[in-house]
Short mmCIF file of C-alpha atoms in Angstrom, two decimals:
data_model
loop_
_atom_site.label_atom_id
_atom_site.label_comp_id
_atom_site.label_asym_id
_atom_site.label_seq_id
_atom_site.Cartn_x
_atom_site.Cartn_y
_atom_site.Cartn_z
CA MET Z 1 98.57 98.21 97.32
CA TYR Z 2 99.23 99.25 101.22
CA GLY Z 3 100.33 102.09 101.99
CA GLY Z 4 103.76 101.62 103.67
CA LEU Z 5 105.52 99.11 106.06
CA ARG Z 6 103.13 100.15 109.14
CA ALA Z 7 100.23 98.96 107.01
CA LEU Z 8 102.60 95.75 106.19
CA ARG Z 9 103.23 95.08 110.05
CA ARG Z 10 99.51 95.65 111.05
CA GLU Z 11 99.08 92.76 107.95
CA LEU Z 12 101.53 90.15 108.91
CA GLU Z 13 99.38 90.62 112.72
CA GLN Z 14 95.86 89.21 111.25
CA GLU Z 15 95.88 85.08 111.66
CA SER Z 16 96.01 84.18 107.77
CA TRP Z 17 100.08 84.75 108.33
CA ARG Z 18 99.80 82.82 111.48
CA ASN Z 19 101.96 79.82 110.15
CA ALA Z 20 103.71 81.43 107.47
CA LYS Z 21 107.49 81.10 107.66
CA TYR Z 22 109.63 83.84 105.91
CA THR Z 23 112.29 84.18 103.51
CA ILE Z 24 113.36 87.54 102.18
CA LEU Z 25 115.23 87.95 99.16
CA LEU Z 26 117.27 90.62 98.74
CA ASP Z 27 120.87 91.37 96.57
CA GLU Z 28 124.05 93.50 98.20
CA ASN Z 29 122.43 97.03 97.93
CA THR Z 30 119.52 96.21 100.16
CA PHE Z 31 120.75 94.27 102.43
CA GLN Z 32 122.54 97.10 103.92
CA HIS Z 33 120.15 100.01 103.27
CA CYS Z 34 117.16 98.71 103.36
CA LEU Z 35 116.91 95.23 105.55
CA PRO Z 36 117.21 96.85 109.01
CA LEU Z 37 113.98 99.47 107.96
CA LEU Z 38 112.21 96.55 107.30
CA ILE Z 39 112.96 94.21 109.50
CA SER Z 40 112.59 97.32 112.71
CA SER Z 41 109.35 98.37 111.32
CA VAL Z 42 107.62 94.71 110.71
CA GLU Z 43 107.64 92.51 113.92
CA ALA Z 44 106.46 89.11 111.84
CA LEU Z 45 109.85 89.35 109.75
CA GLN Z 46 112.72 89.82 112.67
CA GLU Z 47 112.83 86.08 112.97
CA ALA Z 48 112.73 85.55 108.75
CA GLU Z 49 115.68 83.75 106.68
CA PHE Z 50 117.16 86.22 104.58
CA ILE Z 51 119.10 84.96 101.05
CA GLU Z 52 121.48 87.45 99.39
CA VAL Z 53 121.70 87.71 95.43
CA PRO Z 54 123.22 89.26 92.59
CA VAL Z 55 122.48 93.04 92.14
CA GLY Z 56 120.68 93.65 88.98
CA GLU Z 57 119.94 91.83 85.72
CA GLU Z 58 122.62 88.97 86.86
CA CYS Z 59 120.22 87.61 89.02
CA LYS Z 60 117.97 87.06 87.10
CA SER Z 61 118.79 83.28 85.50
CA LEU Z 62 117.36 79.70 86.19
CA GLU Z 63 121.16 79.36 87.73
CA ILE Z 64 119.85 82.21 90.59
CA ALA Z 65 116.86 80.38 91.00
CA ALA Z 66 117.49 77.33 91.44
CA GLN Z 67 119.80 78.09 94.07
CA VAL Z 68 117.02 79.81 95.46
CA TRP Z 69 115.00 76.74 95.41
CA GLN Z 70 117.38 74.31 96.73
CA THR Z 71 118.43 76.70 99.85
CA ILE Z 72 114.55 77.16 100.95
CA MET Z 73 113.87 73.56 100.18
CA GLU Z 74 116.81 72.31 102.30
CA GLY Z 75 114.91 75.12 105.13
CA GLY Z 76 112.20 72.83 105.21
CA ALA Z 77 109.78 75.25 103.44
CA ASP Z 78 106.47 74.18 102.90
CA ARG Z 79 103.13 75.45 100.98
CA ASN Z 80 102.84 77.95 104.40
CA ALA Z 81 105.88 79.62 103.07
CA VAL Z 82 106.31 83.25 102.49
CA ILE Z 83 109.31 85.24 99.84
CA VAL Z 84 109.68 89.23 100.55
CA ASN Z 85 110.89 90.24 97.72
CA LEU Z 86 112.98 93.20 98.96
CA GLY Z 87 114.47 95.63 96.32
CA GLY Z 88 113.71 96.67 92.74
CA GLY Z 89 112.38 95.35 89.74
CA CYS Z 90 115.04 92.48 89.36
CA VAL Z 91 114.59 91.10 93.03
CA CYS Z 92 111.15 91.41 93.06
CA ASP Z 93 110.84 89.38 88.82
CA LEU Z 94 113.14 87.20 90.61
CA GLY Z 95 111.44 86.61 93.85
CA GLY Z 96 108.22 86.09 92.12
CA PHE Z 97 109.40 83.86 89.47
CA ILE Z 98 110.75 81.29 91.84
CA ALA Z 99 107.33 81.79 94.41
CA ALA Z 100 105.17 81.12 91.69
CA GLY Z 101 107.31 77.72 91.06
CA TYR Z 102 108.14 76.39 94.48
CA LYS Z 103 105.29 73.26 95.40
CA ARG Z 104 103.00 74.51 92.78
CA GLY Z 105 102.53 78.09 94.03
CA ILE Z 106 103.32 80.26 97.18
CA ARG Z 107 102.62 83.67 98.70
CA TYR Z 108 105.24 86.13 98.16
CA ILE Z 109 105.62 89.62 99.21
CA ASN Z 110 106.88 92.67 97.03
CA VAL Z 111 108.89 95.62 99.04
CA PRO Z 112 109.51 97.37 96.24
CA THR Z 113 112.88 99.86 97.19
CA THR Z 114 113.29 101.52 93.72
CA LEU Z 115 110.90 104.02 92.35
CA LEU Z 116 111.31 102.20 89.13
CA SER Z 117 109.81 98.74 90.75
CA MET Z 118 107.19 101.08 92.12
CA VAL Z 119 105.55 102.49 89.89
CA ASP Z 120 106.15 99.29 87.26
CA ALA Z 121 107.88 96.01 87.92
CA SER Z 122 105.56 95.17 91.35
CA ILE Z 123 102.37 95.77 90.36
CA GLY Z 124 101.02 93.51 87.84
CA GLY Z 125 102.75 89.94 88.82
CA LYS Z 126 104.57 89.94 85.97
CA THR Z 127 107.88 87.44 87.03
CA ALA Z 128 110.26 86.22 84.94
CA ILE Z 129 114.19 85.54 84.53
CA ASN Z 130 116.07 85.90 80.91
CA PHE Z 131 117.07 83.61 78.98
CA GLY Z 132 118.99 83.09 75.86
CA GLY Z 133 120.57 85.92 75.73
CA VAL Z 134 116.26 87.38 76.04
CA LYS Z 135 115.15 89.54 79.02
CA ASN Z 136 112.55 87.78 80.51
CA SER Z 137 111.94 84.79 77.71
CA ILE Z 138 110.60 82.54 80.83
CA GLY Z 139 107.98 83.34 83.52
CA HIS Z 140 104.48 83.13 85.09
CA PHE Z 141 101.53 85.63 85.71
CA TYR Z 142 101.87 85.18 89.06
CA PRO Z 143 101.07 87.94 91.38
CA SER Z 144 101.89 88.81 95.09
CA VAL Z 145 99.31 88.97 97.52
CA LEU Z 146 100.49 91.61 98.79
CA THR Z 147 102.75 94.89 97.32
CA VAL Z 148 103.97 97.47 99.88
CA ILE Z 149 104.90 101.00 98.42
CA ASP Z 150 106.93 103.12 100.96
CA PRO Z 151 108.89 106.21 99.59
CA VAL Z 152 111.14 106.29 103.09
CA PHE Z 153 113.15 103.99 100.57
CA LEU Z 154 113.51 106.70 97.96
CA GLU Z 155 116.15 108.38 100.08
CA THR Z 156 118.57 105.81 99.78
CA LEU Z 157 118.27 106.48 95.96
CA SER Z 158 121.34 108.76 93.79
CA PRO Z 159 119.94 111.03 91.02
CA GLU Z 160 119.97 109.16 88.87
CA GLN Z 161 117.93 106.02 89.72
CA LEU Z 162 114.71 108.01 90.56
CA LEU Z 163 115.26 109.58 86.96
CA ASN Z 164 115.47 105.82 85.57
CA GLY Z 165 112.13 105.14 87.48
CA LYS Z 166 110.60 108.67 86.45
CA VAL Z 167 111.12 106.70 82.81
CA GLU Z 168 108.39 104.39 83.59
CA MET Z 169 105.99 107.28 85.24
CA VAL Z 170 106.10 108.84 81.79
CA LYS Z 171 105.58 106.04 79.68
CA THR Z 172 102.47 105.02 81.80
CA ALA Z 173 100.97 108.97 81.67
CA ALA Z 174 102.13 108.65 78.24
CA VAL Z 175 99.32 105.78 77.80
CA ALA Z 176 96.54 107.01 80.08
CA GLN Z 177 96.68 109.79 81.96
CA PRO Z 178 97.72 113.21 79.54
CA THR Z 179 97.82 115.86 82.48
CA LEU Z 180 99.90 113.67 84.67
CA PHE Z 181 102.02 113.16 81.45
CA GLU Z 182 102.69 117.01 81.27
CA GLN Z 183 103.31 117.23 84.84
CA LEU Z 184 105.72 115.32 84.87
CA ILE Z 185 107.93 116.31 81.77
CA LYS Z 186 107.15 119.96 83.28
CA GLU Z 187 108.58 119.43 87.23
CA ASN Z 188 111.56 118.31 88.43
CA ASP Z 189 110.62 117.08 91.65
CA ILE Z 190 108.69 114.03 91.64
CA ARG Z 191 105.56 113.59 94.03
CA LYS Z 192 104.42 111.59 96.33
CA GLN Z 193 100.69 111.67 95.11
CA GLN Z 194 102.26 111.02 91.46
CA ILE Z 195 103.96 107.97 92.87
CA ILE Z 196 100.39 106.95 93.99
CA ASP Z 197 98.59 107.64 90.68
CA VAL Z 198 101.10 105.80 88.55
CA ALA Z 199 100.58 103.19 90.58
CA ARG Z 200 96.89 103.30 90.80
CA ILE Z 201 97.20 103.20 86.75
CA LYS Z 202 99.27 99.84 86.30
CA ASN Z 203 97.25 97.78 88.51
CA ALA Z 204 93.47 99.25 87.26
CA VAL Z 205 95.12 98.47 83.88
CA VAL Z 206 96.60 95.20 84.87
CA ARG Z 207 92.52 94.10 86.59
CA ARG Z 208 91.32 94.68 83.20
CA ASP Z 209 93.59 92.32 81.11
CA PRO Z 210 96.07 90.30 83.96
CA GLU Z 211 97.62 87.97 81.47
CA ASP Z 212 98.82 90.63 78.80
CA HIS Z 213 96.00 89.27 76.02
CA GLY Z 214 94.32 93.41 75.09
CA ILE Z 215 94.94 96.36 77.16
CA ARG Z 216 97.53 95.85 79.48
CA LYS Z 217 100.06 95.89 76.04
CA ILE Z 218 99.47 100.02 76.15
CA LEU Z 219 101.94 99.60 79.18
CA ASN Z 220 104.31 98.39 77.04
CA PHE Z 221 104.75 101.61 74.43
CA GLY Z 222 108.82 102.16 74.28
CA HIS Z 223 109.58 98.89 75.13
CA THR Z 224 109.78 96.97 71.97
CA PHE Z 225 112.57 99.06 71.47
CA GLY Z 226 113.95 99.90 74.78
CA HIS Z 227 114.30 96.30 75.66
CA SER Z 228 116.59 95.86 72.45
CA ILE Z 229 119.08 98.74 73.59
CA GLU Z 230 118.97 97.87 77.33
CA ALA Z 231 120.28 93.76 76.32
CA TYR Z 232 122.73 94.98 73.61
CA LEU Z 233 124.32 98.01 75.46
CA ARG Z 234 124.14 97.17 79.26
CA LEU Z 235 121.86 100.10 80.11
CA PRO Z 236 119.81 101.23 83.09
CA HIS Z 237 116.23 100.15 82.24
CA GLY Z 238 114.68 103.38 82.62
CA ILE Z 239 117.32 104.95 80.43
CA ALA Z 240 117.02 102.50 77.68
CA VAL Z 241 112.96 102.44 77.70
CA GLY Z 242 113.44 106.72 77.28
CA ILE Z 243 115.52 105.89 74.33
CA GLY Z 244 112.85 103.52 73.08
CA MET Z 245 109.80 106.04 74.14
CA LYS Z 246 111.21 108.59 71.56
CA ILE Z 247 111.70 105.89 68.71
CA ALA Z 248 107.97 104.97 69.29
CA MET Z 249 107.21 108.22 69.57
CA TYR Z 250 108.68 109.69 65.79
CA LEU Z 251 107.20 105.91 64.56
CA SER Z 252 103.44 107.40 65.94
CA VAL Z 253 104.22 110.55 64.47
CA LYS Z 254 104.55 108.97 61.23
CA LYS Z 255 102.48 106.22 61.00
CA ILE Z 256 99.39 107.01 63.25
CA GLY Z 257 99.68 110.79 64.01
CA LEU Z 258 100.27 111.78 66.93
CA SER Z 259 101.06 115.71 67.02
CA GLU Z 260 104.79 116.59 66.75
CA GLU Z 261 104.41 118.98 69.23
CA VAL Z 262 104.59 116.13 72.06
CA TYR Z 263 107.37 114.23 70.02
CA ARG Z 264 109.07 117.44 70.25
CA ALA Z 265 108.41 118.17 74.37
CA TYR Z 266 108.83 114.55 74.92
CA SER Z 267 113.04 114.87 73.12
CA GLN Z 268 113.46 118.02 74.77
CA TRP Z 269 112.46 116.75 78.38
CA PHE Z 270 114.89 112.95 77.76
CA SER Z 271 117.77 115.39 75.86
CA GLU Z 272 117.54 118.24 79.59
CA SER Z 273 116.91 115.66 82.18
CA PHE Z 274 119.75 112.40 80.68
CA SER Z 275 122.27 115.83 79.95
CA THR Z 276 124.85 114.35 81.75
CA LEU Z 277 124.75 110.74 80.65
CA GLN Z 278 126.20 109.43 76.96
CA ILE Z 279 123.58 108.64 75.27
CA PRO Z 280 124.82 106.55 72.27
CA THR Z 281 124.89 107.50 68.63
CA PHE Z 282 123.38 104.74 66.45
CA THR Z 283 125.33 103.21 63.35
CA LEU Z 284 123.96 101.27 60.86
CA LYS Z 285 125.92 97.99 62.00
CA ASP Z 286 124.94 98.49 65.78
CA ILE Z 287 121.21 98.62 64.23
CA GLU Z 288 121.34 95.21 62.01
CA GLN Z 289 122.73 94.17 65.41
CA MET Z 290 119.92 94.88 67.99
CA LEU Z 291 117.65 94.03 65.41
CA PRO Z 292 116.99 89.90 66.05
CA LEU Z 293 116.29 91.35 69.63
CA MET Z 294 113.41 93.00 68.31
CA HIS Z 295 112.36 90.04 66.63
CA GLN Z 296 112.35 88.11 69.64
CA ASP Z 297 110.04 90.46 71.66
CA LYS Z 298 107.05 87.97 72.98
CA LYS Z 299 104.76 90.52 71.77
CA ASN Z 300 105.38 90.45 67.90
CA SER Z 301 103.37 87.99 65.83
CA ASP Z 302 104.18 86.29 62.16
CA GLY Z 303 107.64 86.71 62.25
CA GLU Z 304 106.48 91.04 62.38
CA VAL Z 305 107.54 93.33 64.88
CA CYS Z 306 104.29 94.45 66.71
CA CYS Z 307 104.84 97.93 68.91
CA VAL Z 308 102.68 100.51 70.41
CA LEU Z 309 102.36 103.74 69.52
CA LEU Z 310 100.44 106.50 70.58
CA GLN Z 311 97.55 108.62 68.32
CA GLU Z 312 97.28 111.15 71.20
CA LEU Z 313 99.02 111.20 74.45
CA GLY Z 314 96.06 108.80 76.42
CA ALA Z 315 95.01 107.04 73.48
CA ALA Z 316 97.48 104.29 72.54
CA MET Z 317 97.20 101.77 70.00
CA ILE Z 318 98.63 98.02 69.95
CA ASP Z 319 100.20 95.65 68.41
CA VAL Z 320 100.90 97.86 65.07
CA GLU Z 321 103.47 96.56 62.41
CA VAL Z 322 106.51 97.76 61.19
CA SER Z 323 108.51 97.25 59.23
CA ASP Z 324 112.83 97.14 59.47
CA ASN Z 325 113.19 99.55 57.63
CA GLU Z 326 110.63 101.85 59.42
CA ILE Z 327 112.64 101.05 62.25
CA ARG Z 328 115.37 102.24 60.86
CA GLY Z 329 114.40 105.44 59.91
CA ALA Z 330 113.48 106.18 63.53
CA ILE Z 331 117.03 104.69 64.86
CA LEU Z 332 119.08 107.00 62.90
CA HIS Z 333 116.47 109.71 63.54
CA LEU Z 334 117.87 109.67 67.47
CA GLY Z 335 120.55 111.61 66.00
CA LYS Z 336 118.85 114.71 64.30
#
């Protein structure tokens, strides 16, 4: 990981990038708000081609990936081609997937422009598209050669977008760094050092388990439920995961002894932070429609829903089986 655009400029001046041909992948938002800063700061990218894709999850499709492959192929991209992903998590996911598949793998660089992507999607090499209505169902473990985190891009974000990313920071701190968790739920502002700390925590976990067979699963805390809520209600990822974390914490209290004080502290932070949004009250009908999505989660085994639960802050248990009735009870408890 590099500290910012200045570091990227210096890196791309090195001999190892001399024959690189760059394609910048972006969406409408980053084309308008972020591309001018990137190319004015990094001389090597001033002659780069760029490809604009739809905003959000809509871009993460096989059809869009095929269009990008066709475009770069027609442009003569060879094994020295480099894709620069300028955007949030969806652009990083899509661009990494495209790079992994083109000519059996070309280099790509992540330049995350949202808080959510800085602390989550741009780190770790999970590249994926959505397929068959299931989020991230087709993909690769294929890490970027560089991930450039520069908080200057956060100046383009709304408070809601920043909060969307802060949920992922809270999640990472909950499973790995209790002191940071307590800071994040007590403070309104997000400090640069906190962003760096969360990115380092995720990077360290990923290095220990690059293909998600063991310890890396702790980073999925709240996601088994959050992904199904995200798909069902089309909520922003951070908000959906925030709800998923509340469900997981409730189950943690009931199943493995997490302190109710931790659950209450998190619930209060979430309620206060998202007080201006209409968080839905789930009915049994809603739950029955979400359960099949939970059963399609990649972390499940033998038809059982498996999730990450907390024994205490910083001590997560992976692959905990939960029954459909336990899930129903936890979701219905959200409104209490």
